[in-house]
Coordinates of C-alpha atoms and ligand atoms in Angstrom, one line a residue:
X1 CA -73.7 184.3 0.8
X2 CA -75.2 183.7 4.1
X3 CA -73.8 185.1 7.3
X4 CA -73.0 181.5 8.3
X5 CA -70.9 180.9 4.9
X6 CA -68.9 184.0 5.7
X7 CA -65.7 184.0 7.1
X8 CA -64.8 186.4 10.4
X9 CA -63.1 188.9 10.7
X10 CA -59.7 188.1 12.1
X11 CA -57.4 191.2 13.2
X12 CA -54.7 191.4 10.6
X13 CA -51.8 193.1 12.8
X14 CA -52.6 190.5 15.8
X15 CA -52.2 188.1 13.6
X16 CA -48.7 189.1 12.2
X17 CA -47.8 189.3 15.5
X18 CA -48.6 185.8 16.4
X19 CA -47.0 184.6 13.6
X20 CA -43.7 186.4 14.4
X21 CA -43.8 185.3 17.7
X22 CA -44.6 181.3 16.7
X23 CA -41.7 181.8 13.8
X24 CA -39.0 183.0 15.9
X25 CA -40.0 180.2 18.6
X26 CA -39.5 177.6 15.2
X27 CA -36.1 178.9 14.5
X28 CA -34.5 178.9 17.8
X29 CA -36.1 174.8 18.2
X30 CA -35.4 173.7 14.5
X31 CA -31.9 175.1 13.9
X32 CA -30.4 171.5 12.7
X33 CA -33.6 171.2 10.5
X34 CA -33.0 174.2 8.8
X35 CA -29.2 173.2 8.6
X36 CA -29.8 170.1 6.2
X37 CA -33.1 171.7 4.8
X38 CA -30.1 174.7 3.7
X39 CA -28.0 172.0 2.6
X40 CA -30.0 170.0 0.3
X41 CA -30.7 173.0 -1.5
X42 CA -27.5 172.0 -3.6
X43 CA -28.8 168.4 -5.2
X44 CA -32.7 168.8 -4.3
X45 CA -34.8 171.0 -7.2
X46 CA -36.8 172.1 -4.1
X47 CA -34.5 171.7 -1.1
X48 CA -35.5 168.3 -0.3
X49 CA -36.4 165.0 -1.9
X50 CA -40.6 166.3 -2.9
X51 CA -40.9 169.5 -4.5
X52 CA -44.6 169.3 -2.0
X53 CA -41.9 169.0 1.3
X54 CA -40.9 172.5 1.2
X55 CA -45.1 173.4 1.7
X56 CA -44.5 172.6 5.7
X57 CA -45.0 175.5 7.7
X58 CA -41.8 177.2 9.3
X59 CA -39.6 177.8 6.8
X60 CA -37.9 174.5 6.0
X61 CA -39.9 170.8 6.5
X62 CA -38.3 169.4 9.9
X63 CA -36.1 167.1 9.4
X64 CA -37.3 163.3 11.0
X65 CA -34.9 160.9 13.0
X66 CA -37.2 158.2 14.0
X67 CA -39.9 157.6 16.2
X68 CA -38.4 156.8 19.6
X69 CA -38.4 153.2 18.7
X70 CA -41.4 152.5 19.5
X71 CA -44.8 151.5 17.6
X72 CA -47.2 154.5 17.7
X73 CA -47.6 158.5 16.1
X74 CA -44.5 159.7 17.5
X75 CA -42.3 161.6 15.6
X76 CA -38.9 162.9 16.7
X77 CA -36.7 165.2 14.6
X78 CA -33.1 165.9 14.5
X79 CA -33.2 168.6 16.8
X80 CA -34.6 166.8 19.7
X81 CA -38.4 168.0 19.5
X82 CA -41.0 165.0 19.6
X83 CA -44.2 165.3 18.1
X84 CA -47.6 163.6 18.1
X85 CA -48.0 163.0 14.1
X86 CA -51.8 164.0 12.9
X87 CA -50.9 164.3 9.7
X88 CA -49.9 160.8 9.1
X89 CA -48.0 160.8 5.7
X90 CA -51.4 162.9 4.8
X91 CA -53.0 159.4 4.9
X92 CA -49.4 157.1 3.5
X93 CA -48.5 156.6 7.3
X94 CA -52.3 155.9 8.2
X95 CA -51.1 152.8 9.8
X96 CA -48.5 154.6 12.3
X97 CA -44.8 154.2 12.6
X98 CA -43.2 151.1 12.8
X99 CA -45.5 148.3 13.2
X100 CA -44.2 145.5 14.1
X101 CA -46.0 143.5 11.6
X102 CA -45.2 145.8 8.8
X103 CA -40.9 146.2 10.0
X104 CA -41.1 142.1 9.9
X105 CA -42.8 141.6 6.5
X106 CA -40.7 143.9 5.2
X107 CA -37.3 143.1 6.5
X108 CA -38.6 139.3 5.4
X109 CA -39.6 139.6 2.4
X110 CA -36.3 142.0 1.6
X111 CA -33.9 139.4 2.9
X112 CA -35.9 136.9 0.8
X113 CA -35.9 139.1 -3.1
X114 CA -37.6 142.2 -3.1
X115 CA -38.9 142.8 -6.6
X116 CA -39.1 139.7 -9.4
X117 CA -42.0 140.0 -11.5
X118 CA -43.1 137.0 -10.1
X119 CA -46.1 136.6 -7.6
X120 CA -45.6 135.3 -4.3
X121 CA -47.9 133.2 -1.6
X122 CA -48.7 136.5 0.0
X123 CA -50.1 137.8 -3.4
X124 CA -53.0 135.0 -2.7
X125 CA -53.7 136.4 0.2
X126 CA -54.4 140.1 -0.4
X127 CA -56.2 139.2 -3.7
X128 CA -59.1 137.4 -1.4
X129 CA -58.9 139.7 1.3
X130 CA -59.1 142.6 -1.3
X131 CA -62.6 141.2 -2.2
X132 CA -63.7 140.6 1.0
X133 CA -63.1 143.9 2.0
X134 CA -64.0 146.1 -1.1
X135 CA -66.7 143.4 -2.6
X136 CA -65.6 144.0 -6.4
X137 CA -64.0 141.0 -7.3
X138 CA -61.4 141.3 -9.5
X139 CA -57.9 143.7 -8.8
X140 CA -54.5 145.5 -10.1
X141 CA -51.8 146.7 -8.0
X142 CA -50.0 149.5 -8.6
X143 CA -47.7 152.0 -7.2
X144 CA -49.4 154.6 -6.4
X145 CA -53.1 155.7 -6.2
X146 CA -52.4 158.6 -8.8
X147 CA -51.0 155.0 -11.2
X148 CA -54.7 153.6 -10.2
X149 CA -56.4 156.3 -11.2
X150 CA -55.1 156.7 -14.8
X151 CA -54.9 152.8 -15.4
X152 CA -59.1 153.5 -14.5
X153 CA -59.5 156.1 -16.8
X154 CA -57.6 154.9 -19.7
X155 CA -59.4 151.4 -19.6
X156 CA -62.8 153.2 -18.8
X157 CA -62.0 155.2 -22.2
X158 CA -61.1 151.6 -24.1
X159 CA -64.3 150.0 -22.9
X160 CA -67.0 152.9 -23.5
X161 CA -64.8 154.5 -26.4
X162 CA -65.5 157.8 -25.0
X163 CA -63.0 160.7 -24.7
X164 CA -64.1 162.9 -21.3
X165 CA -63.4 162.2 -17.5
X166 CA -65.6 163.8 -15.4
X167 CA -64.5 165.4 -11.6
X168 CA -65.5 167.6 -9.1
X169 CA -64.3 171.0 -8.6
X170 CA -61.9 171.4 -6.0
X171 CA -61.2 167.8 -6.4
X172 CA -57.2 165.8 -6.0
X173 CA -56.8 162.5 -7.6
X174 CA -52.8 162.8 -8.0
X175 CA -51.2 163.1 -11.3
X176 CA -53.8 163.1 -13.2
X177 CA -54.1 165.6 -16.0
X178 CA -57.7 165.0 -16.2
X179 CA -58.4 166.2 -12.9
X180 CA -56.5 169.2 -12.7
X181 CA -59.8 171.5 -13.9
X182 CA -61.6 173.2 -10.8
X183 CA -64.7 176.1 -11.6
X184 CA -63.8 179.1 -10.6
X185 CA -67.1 182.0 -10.9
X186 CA -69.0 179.1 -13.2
X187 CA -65.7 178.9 -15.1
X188 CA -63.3 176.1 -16.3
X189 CA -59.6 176.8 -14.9
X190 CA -56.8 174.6 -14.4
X191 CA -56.2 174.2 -10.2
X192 CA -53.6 176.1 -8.4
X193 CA -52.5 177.6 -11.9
X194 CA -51.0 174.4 -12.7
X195 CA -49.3 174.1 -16.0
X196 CA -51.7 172.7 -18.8
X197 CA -49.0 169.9 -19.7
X198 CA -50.5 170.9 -23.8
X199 CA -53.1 168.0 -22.6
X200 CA -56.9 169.1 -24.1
X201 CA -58.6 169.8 -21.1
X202 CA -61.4 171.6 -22.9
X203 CA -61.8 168.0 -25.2
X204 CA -60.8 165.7 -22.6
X205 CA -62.2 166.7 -18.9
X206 CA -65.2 167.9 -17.4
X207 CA -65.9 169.5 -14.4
X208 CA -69.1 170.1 -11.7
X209 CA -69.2 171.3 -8.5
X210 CA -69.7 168.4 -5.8
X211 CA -73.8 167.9 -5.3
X212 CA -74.4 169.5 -8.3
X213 CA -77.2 167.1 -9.1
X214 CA -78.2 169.3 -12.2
X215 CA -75.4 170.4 -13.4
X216 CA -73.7 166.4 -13.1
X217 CA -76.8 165.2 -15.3
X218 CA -76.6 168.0 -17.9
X219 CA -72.7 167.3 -18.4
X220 CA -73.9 163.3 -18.4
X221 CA -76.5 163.6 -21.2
X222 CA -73.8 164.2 -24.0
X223 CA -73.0 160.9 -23.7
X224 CA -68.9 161.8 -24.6
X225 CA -67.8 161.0 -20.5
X226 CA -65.9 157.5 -20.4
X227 CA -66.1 157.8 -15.9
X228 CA -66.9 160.2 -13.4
X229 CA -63.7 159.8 -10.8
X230 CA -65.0 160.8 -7.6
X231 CA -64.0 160.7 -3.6
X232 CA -67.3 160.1 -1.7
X233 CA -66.3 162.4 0.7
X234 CA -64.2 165.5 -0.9
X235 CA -61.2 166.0 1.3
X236 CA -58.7 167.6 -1.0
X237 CA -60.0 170.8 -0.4
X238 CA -61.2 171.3 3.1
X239 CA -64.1 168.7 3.2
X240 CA -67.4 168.4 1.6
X241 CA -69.6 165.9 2.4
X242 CA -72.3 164.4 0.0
X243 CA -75.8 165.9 0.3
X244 CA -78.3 163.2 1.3
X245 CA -79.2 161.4 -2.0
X246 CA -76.1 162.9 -4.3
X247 CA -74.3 159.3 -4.2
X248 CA -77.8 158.1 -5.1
X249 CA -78.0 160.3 -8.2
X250 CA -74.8 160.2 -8.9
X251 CA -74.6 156.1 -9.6
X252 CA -77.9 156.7 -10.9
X253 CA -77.1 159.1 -13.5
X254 CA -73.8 157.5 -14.8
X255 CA -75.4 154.3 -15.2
X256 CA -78.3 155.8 -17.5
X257 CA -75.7 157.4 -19.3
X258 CA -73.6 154.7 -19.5
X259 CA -70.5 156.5 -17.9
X260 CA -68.5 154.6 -15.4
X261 CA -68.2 155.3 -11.9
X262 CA -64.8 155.2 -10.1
X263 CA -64.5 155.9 -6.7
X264 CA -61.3 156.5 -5.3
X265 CA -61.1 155.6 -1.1
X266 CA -57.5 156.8 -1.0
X267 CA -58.2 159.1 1.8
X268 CA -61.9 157.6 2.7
X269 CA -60.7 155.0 3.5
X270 CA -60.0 155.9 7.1
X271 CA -63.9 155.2 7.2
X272 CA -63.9 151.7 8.0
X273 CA -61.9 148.3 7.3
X274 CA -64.3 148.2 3.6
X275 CA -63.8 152.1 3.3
X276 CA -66.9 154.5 2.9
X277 CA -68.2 152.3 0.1
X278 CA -68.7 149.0 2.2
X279 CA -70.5 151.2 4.7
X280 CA -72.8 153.3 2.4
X281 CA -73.4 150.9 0.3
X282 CA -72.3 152.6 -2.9
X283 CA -71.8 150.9 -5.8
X284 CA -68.6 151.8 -8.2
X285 CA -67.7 150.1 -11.1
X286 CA -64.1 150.6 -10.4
X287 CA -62.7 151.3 -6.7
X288 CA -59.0 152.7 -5.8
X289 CA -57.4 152.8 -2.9
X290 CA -53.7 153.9 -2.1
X291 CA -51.3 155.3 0.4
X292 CA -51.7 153.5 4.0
X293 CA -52.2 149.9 2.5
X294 CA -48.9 148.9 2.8
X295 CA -47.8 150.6 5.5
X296 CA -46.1 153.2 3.6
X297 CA -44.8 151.2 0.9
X298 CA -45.7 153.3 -1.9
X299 CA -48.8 150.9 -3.3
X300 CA -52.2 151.5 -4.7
X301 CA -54.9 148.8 -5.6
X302 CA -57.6 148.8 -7.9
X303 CA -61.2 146.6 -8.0
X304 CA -63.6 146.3 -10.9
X305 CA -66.9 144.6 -10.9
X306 CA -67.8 141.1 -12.5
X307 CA -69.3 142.7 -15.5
X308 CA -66.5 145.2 -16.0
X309 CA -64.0 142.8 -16.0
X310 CA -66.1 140.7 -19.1
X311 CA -66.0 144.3 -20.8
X312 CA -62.0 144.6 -20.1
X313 CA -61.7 141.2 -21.1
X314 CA -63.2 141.6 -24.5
X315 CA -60.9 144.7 -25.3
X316 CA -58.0 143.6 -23.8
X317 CA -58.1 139.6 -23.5
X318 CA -55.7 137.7 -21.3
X319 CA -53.2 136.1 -24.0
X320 CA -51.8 133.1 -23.6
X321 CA -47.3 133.5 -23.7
X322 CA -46.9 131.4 -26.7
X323 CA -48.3 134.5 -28.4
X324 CA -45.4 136.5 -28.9
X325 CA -47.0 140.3 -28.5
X326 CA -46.3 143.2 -26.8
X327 CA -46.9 142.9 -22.8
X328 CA -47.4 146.8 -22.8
X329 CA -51.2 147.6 -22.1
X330 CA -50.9 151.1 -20.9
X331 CA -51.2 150.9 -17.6
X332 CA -49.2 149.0 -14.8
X333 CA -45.5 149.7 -13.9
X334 CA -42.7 147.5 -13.3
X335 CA -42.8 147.3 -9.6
X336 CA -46.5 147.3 -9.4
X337 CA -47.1 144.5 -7.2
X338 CA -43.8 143.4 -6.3
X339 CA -43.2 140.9 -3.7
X340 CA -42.0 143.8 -0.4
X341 CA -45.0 145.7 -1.1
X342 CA -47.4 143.0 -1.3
X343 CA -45.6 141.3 1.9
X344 CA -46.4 145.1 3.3
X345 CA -50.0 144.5 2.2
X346 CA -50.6 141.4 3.6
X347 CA -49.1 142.1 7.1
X348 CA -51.7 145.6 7.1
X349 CA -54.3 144.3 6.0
X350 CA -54.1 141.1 8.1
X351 CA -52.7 143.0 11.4
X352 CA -52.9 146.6 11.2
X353 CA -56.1 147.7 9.3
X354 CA -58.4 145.7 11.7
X355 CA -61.9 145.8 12.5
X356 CA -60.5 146.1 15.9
X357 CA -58.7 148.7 15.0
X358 CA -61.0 150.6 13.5
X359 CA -63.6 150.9 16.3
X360 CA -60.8 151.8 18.4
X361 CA -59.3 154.7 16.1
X362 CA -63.0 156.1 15.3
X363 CA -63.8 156.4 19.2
X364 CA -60.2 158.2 19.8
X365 CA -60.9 160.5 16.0
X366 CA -64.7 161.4 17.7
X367 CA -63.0 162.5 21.0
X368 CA -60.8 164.5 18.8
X369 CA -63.2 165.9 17.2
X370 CA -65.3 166.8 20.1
X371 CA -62.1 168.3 22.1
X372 CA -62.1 170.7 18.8
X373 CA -65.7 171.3 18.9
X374 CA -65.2 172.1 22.3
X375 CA -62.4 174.3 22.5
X376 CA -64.1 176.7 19.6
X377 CA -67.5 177.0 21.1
X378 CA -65.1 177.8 24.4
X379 CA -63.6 180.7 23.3
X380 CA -66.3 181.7 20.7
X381 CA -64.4 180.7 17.6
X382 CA -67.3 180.7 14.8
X383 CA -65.5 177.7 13.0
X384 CA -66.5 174.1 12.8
X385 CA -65.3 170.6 12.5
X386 CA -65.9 167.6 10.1
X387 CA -65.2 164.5 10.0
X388 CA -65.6 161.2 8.5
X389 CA -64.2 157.9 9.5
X390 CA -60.6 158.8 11.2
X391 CA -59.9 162.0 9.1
X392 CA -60.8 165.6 11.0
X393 CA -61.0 168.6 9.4
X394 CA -61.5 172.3 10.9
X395 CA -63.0 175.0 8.6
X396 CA -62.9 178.5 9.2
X397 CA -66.8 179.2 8.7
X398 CA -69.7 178.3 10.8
X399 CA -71.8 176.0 8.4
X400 CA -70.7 173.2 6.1
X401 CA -69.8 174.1 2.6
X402 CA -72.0 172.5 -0.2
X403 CA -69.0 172.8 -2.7
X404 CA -65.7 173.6 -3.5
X405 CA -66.0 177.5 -4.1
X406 CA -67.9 177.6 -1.0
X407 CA -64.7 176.4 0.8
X408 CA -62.6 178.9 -1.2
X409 CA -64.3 181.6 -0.1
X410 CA -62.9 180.4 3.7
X411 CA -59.6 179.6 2.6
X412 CA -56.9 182.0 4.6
X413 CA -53.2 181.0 3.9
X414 CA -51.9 183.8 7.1
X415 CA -54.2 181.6 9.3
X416 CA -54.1 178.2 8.6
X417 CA -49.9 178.7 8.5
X418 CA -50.4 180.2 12.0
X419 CA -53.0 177.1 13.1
X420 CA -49.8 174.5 11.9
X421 CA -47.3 176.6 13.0
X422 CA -49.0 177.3 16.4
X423 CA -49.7 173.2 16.7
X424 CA -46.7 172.3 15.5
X425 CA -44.1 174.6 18.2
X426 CA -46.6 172.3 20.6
X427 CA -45.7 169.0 19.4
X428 CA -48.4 168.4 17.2
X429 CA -48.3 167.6 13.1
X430 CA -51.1 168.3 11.0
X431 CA -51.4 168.1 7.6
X432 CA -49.6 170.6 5.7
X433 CA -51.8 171.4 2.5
X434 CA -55.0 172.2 5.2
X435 CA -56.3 171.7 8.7
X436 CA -56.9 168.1 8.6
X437 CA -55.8 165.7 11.5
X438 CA -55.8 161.8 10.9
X439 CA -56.4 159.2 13.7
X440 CA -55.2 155.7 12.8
X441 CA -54.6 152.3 14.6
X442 CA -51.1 153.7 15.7
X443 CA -52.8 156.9 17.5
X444 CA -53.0 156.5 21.6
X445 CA -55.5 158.1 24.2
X446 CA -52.0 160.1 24.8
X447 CA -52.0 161.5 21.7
X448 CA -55.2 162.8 21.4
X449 CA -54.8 164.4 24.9
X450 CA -52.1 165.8 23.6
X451 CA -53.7 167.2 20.9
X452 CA -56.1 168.7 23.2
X453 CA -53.7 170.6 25.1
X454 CA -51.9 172.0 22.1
X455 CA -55.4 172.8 20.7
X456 CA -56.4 174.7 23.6
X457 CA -53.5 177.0 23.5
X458 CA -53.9 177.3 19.8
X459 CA -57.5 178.4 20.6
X460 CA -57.2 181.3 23.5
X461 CA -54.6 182.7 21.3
X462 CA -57.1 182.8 17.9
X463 CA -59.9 184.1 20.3
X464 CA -57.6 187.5 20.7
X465 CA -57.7 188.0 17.4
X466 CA -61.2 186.8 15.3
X467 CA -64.0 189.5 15.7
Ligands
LIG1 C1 -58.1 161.0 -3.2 C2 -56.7 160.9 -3.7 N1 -56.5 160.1 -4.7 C3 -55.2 160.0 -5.2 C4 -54.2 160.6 -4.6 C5 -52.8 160.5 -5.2 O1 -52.0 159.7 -4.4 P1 -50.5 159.4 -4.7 O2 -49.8 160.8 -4.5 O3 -50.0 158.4 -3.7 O4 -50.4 159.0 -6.1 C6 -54.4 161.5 -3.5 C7 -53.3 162.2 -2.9 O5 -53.4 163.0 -2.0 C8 -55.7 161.6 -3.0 O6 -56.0 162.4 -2.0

């Protein structure tokens, strides 16, 4: 490993003692939050409705009264303390809080019959603007982009009749048993020690590390993978962007081996209005995006091309209701597409997720990400920052990685929970899983300057203690 790949030293006892110092400050200005956090440890399995919730930094997640009543990325919390929200729902509250589009749409179509199994007008309307957008032209709602995924991978596995889903190391696609499998020393292991569920990883997933060109085709040519499922930026795991010519490859690749190609934009999709697809031209056979695009309504959509649609069509033909069979295919979900969440969908895609909107939040995310830029080459800090579309990223190592055990190698749990922890006793939220920070249409020049300040303070402190 290269000097450049290495992480720095960082002082171990200067750190603990920032850490104390940030914790006790949390405590004495989140008391109430830790009140009802203590609380809901007598119905909640983990203390509050997510098991994931209790992964904020501090001791207890804070606990959120609104935003001020106002449009925007503010946050305030039950104890008083606003905050400037970075992490955005980690991409579900892309759009901001409380658009006035989004509150009307929903309170609308609420008043008006929330869920009937029965499209509405609006369903019209985000079915052409979903092509528009994305380019494939045929689409599936469903609840949630971990829903997409798996309705893509079990009809990519009825169409090619092939039992293996190919990912990337370090890789998050939701709940998706397929993807849990990272490489660890050239190695197979499930991720974070996550339980194997009894599902036949070793029969039913593969894994290669991100711009593994070799190692992608080798794992190709058996001819047994159904899809690859890929983001075309990692961002799960720190971030890794594509070499030049890996998308190329990789579309090339599955095509000769007659493997599908999903891409999933759930987080990408902060690159522009048609996500990092529309502007690299990439060309999936199946396309998923989930979180912001209805505003925080839990909602997911998935687009296939012409030609995979004939395939799904000859598998799984559209029967007419006089045929009295089963409606069950496999994949869907009772509230997939019901009428709030595609009212949601409409008003975001129609008012929130803008063109407009887009060149304004990827100006504010590259002042952000010069500010950070900034502030470590300030104080000598020998990390960097990435970023693609909205979505910012700070890794603790000079260089780029190439791959997932690359980043792995950087990870340090003491420091990034003192980097949140630091941010967050300054008003700022980042994401709580890494050190990522989300722009969206919501986010002000305020917020970003914001940001800055918090950052900078963050940063003289760190300089005391990285050699
Ligand atoms: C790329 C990607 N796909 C899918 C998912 C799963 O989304 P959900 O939890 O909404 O099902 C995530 C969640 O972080 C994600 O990052």
């Amino acid at each position: 490993m290269s000097d450049a790949s290495r992480p720095p030293r960082i002082d171990r006892t200067a750190l603990e003692a920032l850490i104390t110092r940030e914790q006790s400050s949390f405590v004495r200005t989140h008391r109430r939050s830790g009140e009802l956090y203590a609380q809901g440890g007598a119905h909640w399995l983990y203390g509050a409705p997510s098991h994931w919730m209790r992964r904020w930094i501090g001791g207890w997640p804070i606990c959120v009264e609104g935003n001020g009543g106002r449009y925007g990325v503010a946050l305030i919390d039950v104890d008083g303390n606003r905050y400037a929200d970075f992490c955005l729902g980690d991409t579900g509250g892309m759009c901001g809080h409380g658009h006035p589009a989004v509150a009307e749409a929903l309170a609308r179509q609420a008043a008006a019959g929330a869920s009937t199994m029965l499209p509405t007008q609006d369903a019209q309307w985000v079915g052409q603007e979903l092509v528009r957008r994305f380019g494939l032209p045929y689409w599936n709602l469903a609840t949630s982009a971990s829903d997409a995924n798996r309705a893509c991978i079990r009809l990519a596995r009825m169409v090619t009749q092939r039992p293996r889903v190919l990912v990337f190391s370090g890789c998050y696609h939701g709940s998706v048993d397929e993807a849990h499998v990272e490489l660890a020393d050239g190695a197979v292991r499930l991720r974070n020690g996550i339980h194997d569920n009894f599902f036949p990883h070793d029969r039913l997933a593969a894994v290669v590390e991100f711009n593994d060109v070799p190692a992608l085709r080798e794992a190709l040519a058996r001819r047994d993978v159904a899809c690859v499922l890929a983001e075309p930026v990692m961002t799960n795991y720190g971030m890794v962007a594509p070499e030049p010519g890996f998308h190329d490859a990789l579309r090339a690749l599955t095509r000769d081996a007659g493997t599908l190609l999903v891409i999933d934009e759930t987080h990408t999709i902060s690159s522009g209005p048609g996500g990092y697809t529309r502007q690299h031209g990439l060309e999936p056979d199946m396309f998923v995006v989930g979180k912001s695009i209805a505003g925080g309504v839990p909602a997911a959509a998935w687009g296939v091309t012409g030609a995979l649609a004939r395939r799904i069509h000859a598998v799984l033909p559209p029967v007419s209701p006089w045929v009295r069979q089963s409606a069950h295919a496999g994949f869907g979900g009772t509230l997939a597409g019901n009428a709030l969440t595609v009212a949601a969908m409409r008003a975001v895609l129609g008012q929130v997720l803008t063109e407009d909107a887009y060149v304004r939040m990827l100006a504010l995310a590259r002042d952000l990400e010069h500010t950070v830029a900034l502030q470590l080459r300030r104080h000598g800090l020998p990390w960097h920052v990435m970023r693609v579309g909205g979505r910012a990223e700070i890794l603790l190592v000079p260089r780029p990685a190439r791959n997932a055990s690359e980043v792995r190698r950087t990870r340090d749990g003491e420091l990034e929970g003192l980097i949140h922890l630091h941010l967050m006793n300054r008003g700022v939220l980042i994401t709580p899983f890494h050190t990522m920070m989300l722009v969206g249409p919501g986010t002000g020049e305020a917020d970003v300057e914001a940001f800055g300040r918090a950052f900078a303070s963050l940063a003289a402190d760190l300089a005391e203690i990285v050699r």
